[in-house]
Amino acid sequence: MPHFLWSPDKILHAIVFGILAFLLVCSLAPPHARTWRRVWLVTLAVALYGLTDEYHQSFVPGREASMYDALADALGGLAVAVSFYWRDRSVIAHA
């Protein structure tokens, strides 16, 4: 993985936006209906929020927008969404 995604700042972005993805996954009903469509919906929502956050930062003095931050945001959301999908698929398969 590229070194610019391993900086503490990018890892923090992934964690925070992963938490956002977790909250989105938990809020969608029914909770047991995990599909790839839901994975992409959650990832898209988190990524779009990350992009708007970076756009907003471009107007704040002393801050700058970073596409790498937006990428870390999206990857954090994707990781959590896929984790829930796999977890729920394995629980259903073993039931």
PDB file of C-alpha atoms in Angstrom:
ATOM      1  CA  MET A   1       0.000   0.000   0.000  1.00  0.00           C
ATOM      2  CA  PRO A   2       1.330   3.495  -0.798  1.00  0.00           C
ATOM      3  CA  HIS A   3       3.095   5.250   2.071  1.00  0.00           C
ATOM      4  CA  PHE A   4       0.822   8.315   1.918  1.00  0.00           C
ATOM      5  CA  LEU A   5      -2.095   6.170   3.127  1.00  0.00           C
ATOM      6  CA  TRP A   6      -0.166   4.963   6.199  1.00  0.00           C
ATOM      7  CA  SER A   7       0.335   8.353   7.839  1.00  0.00           C
ATOM      8  CA  PRO A   8      -1.375   8.803  11.227  1.00  0.00           C
ATOM      9  CA  ASP A   9      -3.627  11.459   9.690  1.00  0.00           C
ATOM     10  CA  LYS A  10      -4.921   9.101   6.998  1.00  0.00           C
ATOM     11  CA  ILE A  11      -5.425   6.266   9.469  1.00  0.00           C
ATOM     12  CA  LEU A  12      -7.440   8.624  11.676  1.00  0.00           C
ATOM     13  CA  HIS A  13      -9.537   9.663   8.667  1.00  0.00           C
ATOM     14  CA  ALA A  14     -10.247   5.993   7.889  1.00  0.00           C
ATOM     15  CA  ILE A  15     -11.228   5.279  11.507  1.00  0.00           C
ATOM     16  CA  VAL A  16     -13.549   8.276  11.832  1.00  0.00           C
ATOM     17  CA  PHE A  17     -15.270   7.645   8.516  1.00  0.00           C
ATOM     18  CA  GLY A  18     -15.403   3.943   9.336  1.00  0.00           C
ATOM     19  CA  ILE A  19     -17.408   4.908  12.427  1.00  0.00           C
ATOM     20  CA  LEU A  20     -19.724   6.910  10.173  1.00  0.00           C
ATOM     21  CA  ALA A  21     -20.139   3.829   7.966  1.00  0.00           C
ATOM     22  CA  PHE A  22     -20.830   1.690  11.047  1.00  0.00           C
ATOM     23  CA  LEU A  23     -23.608   4.070  12.095  1.00  0.00           C
ATOM     24  CA  LEU A  24     -25.066   4.059   8.594  1.00  0.00           C
ATOM     25  CA  VAL A  25     -25.006   0.256   8.355  1.00  0.00           C
ATOM     26  CA  CYS A  26     -26.710  -0.038  11.746  1.00  0.00           C
ATOM     27  CA  SER A  27     -29.367   2.519  10.832  1.00  0.00           C
ATOM     28  CA  LEU A  28     -30.498   0.865   7.608  1.00  0.00           C
ATOM     29  CA  ALA A  29     -33.490  -1.449   7.968  1.00  0.00           C
ATOM     30  CA  PRO A  30     -33.796  -4.379   7.955  1.00  0.00           C
ATOM     31  CA  PRO A  31     -30.448  -4.889   9.641  1.00  0.00           C
ATOM     32  CA  HIS A  32     -30.047  -8.522   8.561  1.00  0.00           C
ATOM     33  CA  ALA A  33     -30.410  -7.774   4.821  1.00  0.00           C
ATOM     34  CA  ARG A  34     -26.759  -7.196   3.957  1.00  0.00           C
ATOM     35  CA  THR A  35     -26.199  -7.021   0.217  1.00  0.00           C
ATOM     36  CA  TRP A  36     -23.464  -5.747  -2.056  1.00  0.00           C
ATOM     37  CA  ARG A  37     -25.856  -2.955  -3.030  1.00  0.00           C
ATOM     38  CA  ARG A  38     -25.933  -1.845   0.602  1.00  0.00           C
ATOM     39  CA  VAL A  39     -22.126  -2.015   0.786  1.00  0.00           C
ATOM     40  CA  TRP A  40     -21.826   0.325  -2.206  1.00  0.00           C
ATOM     41  CA  LEU A  41     -24.598   2.619  -0.929  1.00  0.00           C
ATOM     42  CA  VAL A  42     -22.870   3.057   2.433  1.00  0.00           C
ATOM     43  CA  THR A  43     -19.467   3.492   0.783  1.00  0.00           C
ATOM     44  CA  LEU A  44     -20.862   6.074  -1.637  1.00  0.00           C
ATOM     45  CA  ALA A  45     -22.573   8.012   1.159  1.00  0.00           C
ATOM     46  CA  VAL A  46     -19.402   8.058   3.265  1.00  0.00           C
ATOM     47  CA  ALA A  47     -17.234   9.006   0.267  1.00  0.00           C
ATOM     48  CA  LEU A  48     -19.558  11.852  -0.746  1.00  0.00           C
ATOM     49  CA  TYR A  49     -19.592  13.166   2.805  1.00  0.00           C
ATOM     50  CA  GLY A  50     -15.793  12.995   2.853  1.00  0.00           C
ATOM     51  CA  LEU A  51     -15.604  14.919  -0.425  1.00  0.00           C
ATOM     52  CA  THR A  52     -17.919  17.640   0.874  1.00  0.00           C
ATOM     53  CA  ASP A  53     -15.840  17.834   4.047  1.00  0.00           C
ATOM     54  CA  GLU A  54     -12.651  18.281   2.018  1.00  0.00           C
ATOM     55  CA  TYR A  55     -14.350  20.886  -0.180  1.00  0.00           C
ATOM     56  CA  HIS A  56     -15.443  22.788   2.926  1.00  0.00           C
ATOM     57  CA  GLN A  57     -11.889  22.700   4.293  1.00  0.00           C
ATOM     58  CA  SER A  58     -10.646  24.475   1.179  1.00  0.00           C
ATOM     59  CA  PHE A  59     -12.431  27.611   2.423  1.00  0.00           C
ATOM     60  CA  VAL A  60     -11.086  27.484   5.991  1.00  0.00           C
ATOM     61  CA  PRO A  61      -7.938  29.548   6.597  1.00  0.00           C
ATOM     62  CA  GLY A  62      -4.998  27.341   7.545  1.00  0.00           C
ATOM     63  CA  ARG A  63      -6.647  24.189   6.169  1.00  0.00           C
ATOM     64  CA  GLU A  64      -6.379  22.582   2.772  1.00  0.00           C
ATOM     65  CA  ALA A  65      -8.396  20.015   0.876  1.00  0.00           C
ATOM     66  CA  SER A  66      -6.674  16.720   0.159  1.00  0.00           C
ATOM     67  CA  MET A  67      -7.800  14.024  -2.234  1.00  0.00           C
ATOM     68  CA  TYR A  68      -5.732  11.570  -0.177  1.00  0.00           C
ATOM     69  CA  ASP A  69      -7.850  12.430   2.865  1.00  0.00           C
ATOM     70  CA  ALA A  70     -10.994  11.830   0.805  1.00  0.00           C
ATOM     71  CA  LEU A  71      -9.559   8.496  -0.379  1.00  0.00           C
ATOM     72  CA  ALA A  72      -8.799   7.472   3.220  1.00  0.00           C
ATOM     73  CA  ASP A  73     -12.381   8.449   4.164  1.00  0.00           C
ATOM     74  CA  ALA A  74     -13.835   6.263   1.410  1.00  0.00           C
ATOM     75  CA  LEU A  75     -11.541   3.318   2.228  1.00  0.00           C
ATOM     76  CA  GLY A  76     -12.541   3.473   5.898  1.00  0.00           C
ATOM     77  CA  GLY A  77     -16.208   3.389   4.936  1.00  0.00           C
ATOM     78  CA  LEU A  78     -15.673   0.561   2.470  1.00  0.00           C
ATOM     79  CA  ALA A  79     -13.743  -1.531   4.996  1.00  0.00           C
ATOM     80  CA  VAL A  80     -16.516  -1.312   7.577  1.00  0.00           C
ATOM     81  CA  ALA A  81     -19.313  -1.921   5.064  1.00  0.00           C
ATOM     82  CA  VAL A  82     -17.561  -5.008   3.655  1.00  0.00           C
ATOM     83  CA  SER A  83     -16.801  -6.273   7.166  1.00  0.00           C
ATOM     84  CA  PHE A  84     -20.487  -6.161   8.063  1.00  0.00           C
ATOM     85  CA  TYR A  85     -21.416  -7.864   4.804  1.00  0.00           C
ATOM     86  CA  TRP A  86     -18.966 -10.742   5.405  1.00  0.00           C
ATOM     87  CA  ARG A  87     -19.891 -11.065   9.070  1.00  0.00           C
ATOM     88  CA  ASP A  88     -23.588 -11.308   8.351  1.00  0.00           C
ATOM     89  CA  ARG A  89     -23.097 -13.675   5.423  1.00  0.00           C
ATOM     90  CA  SER A  90     -21.098 -16.078   7.624  1.00  0.00           C
ATOM     91  CA  VAL A  91     -23.653 -15.868  10.450  1.00  0.00           C
ATOM     92  CA  ILE A  92     -26.486 -16.714   8.027  1.00  0.00           C
ATOM     93  CA  ALA A  93     -24.481 -19.561   6.459  1.00  0.00           C
ATOM     94  CA  HIS A  94     -23.805 -21.168   9.870  1.00  0.00           C
ATOM     95  CA  ALA A  95     -27.346 -20.788  11.178  1.00  0.00           C
TER      96      ALA A  95
END
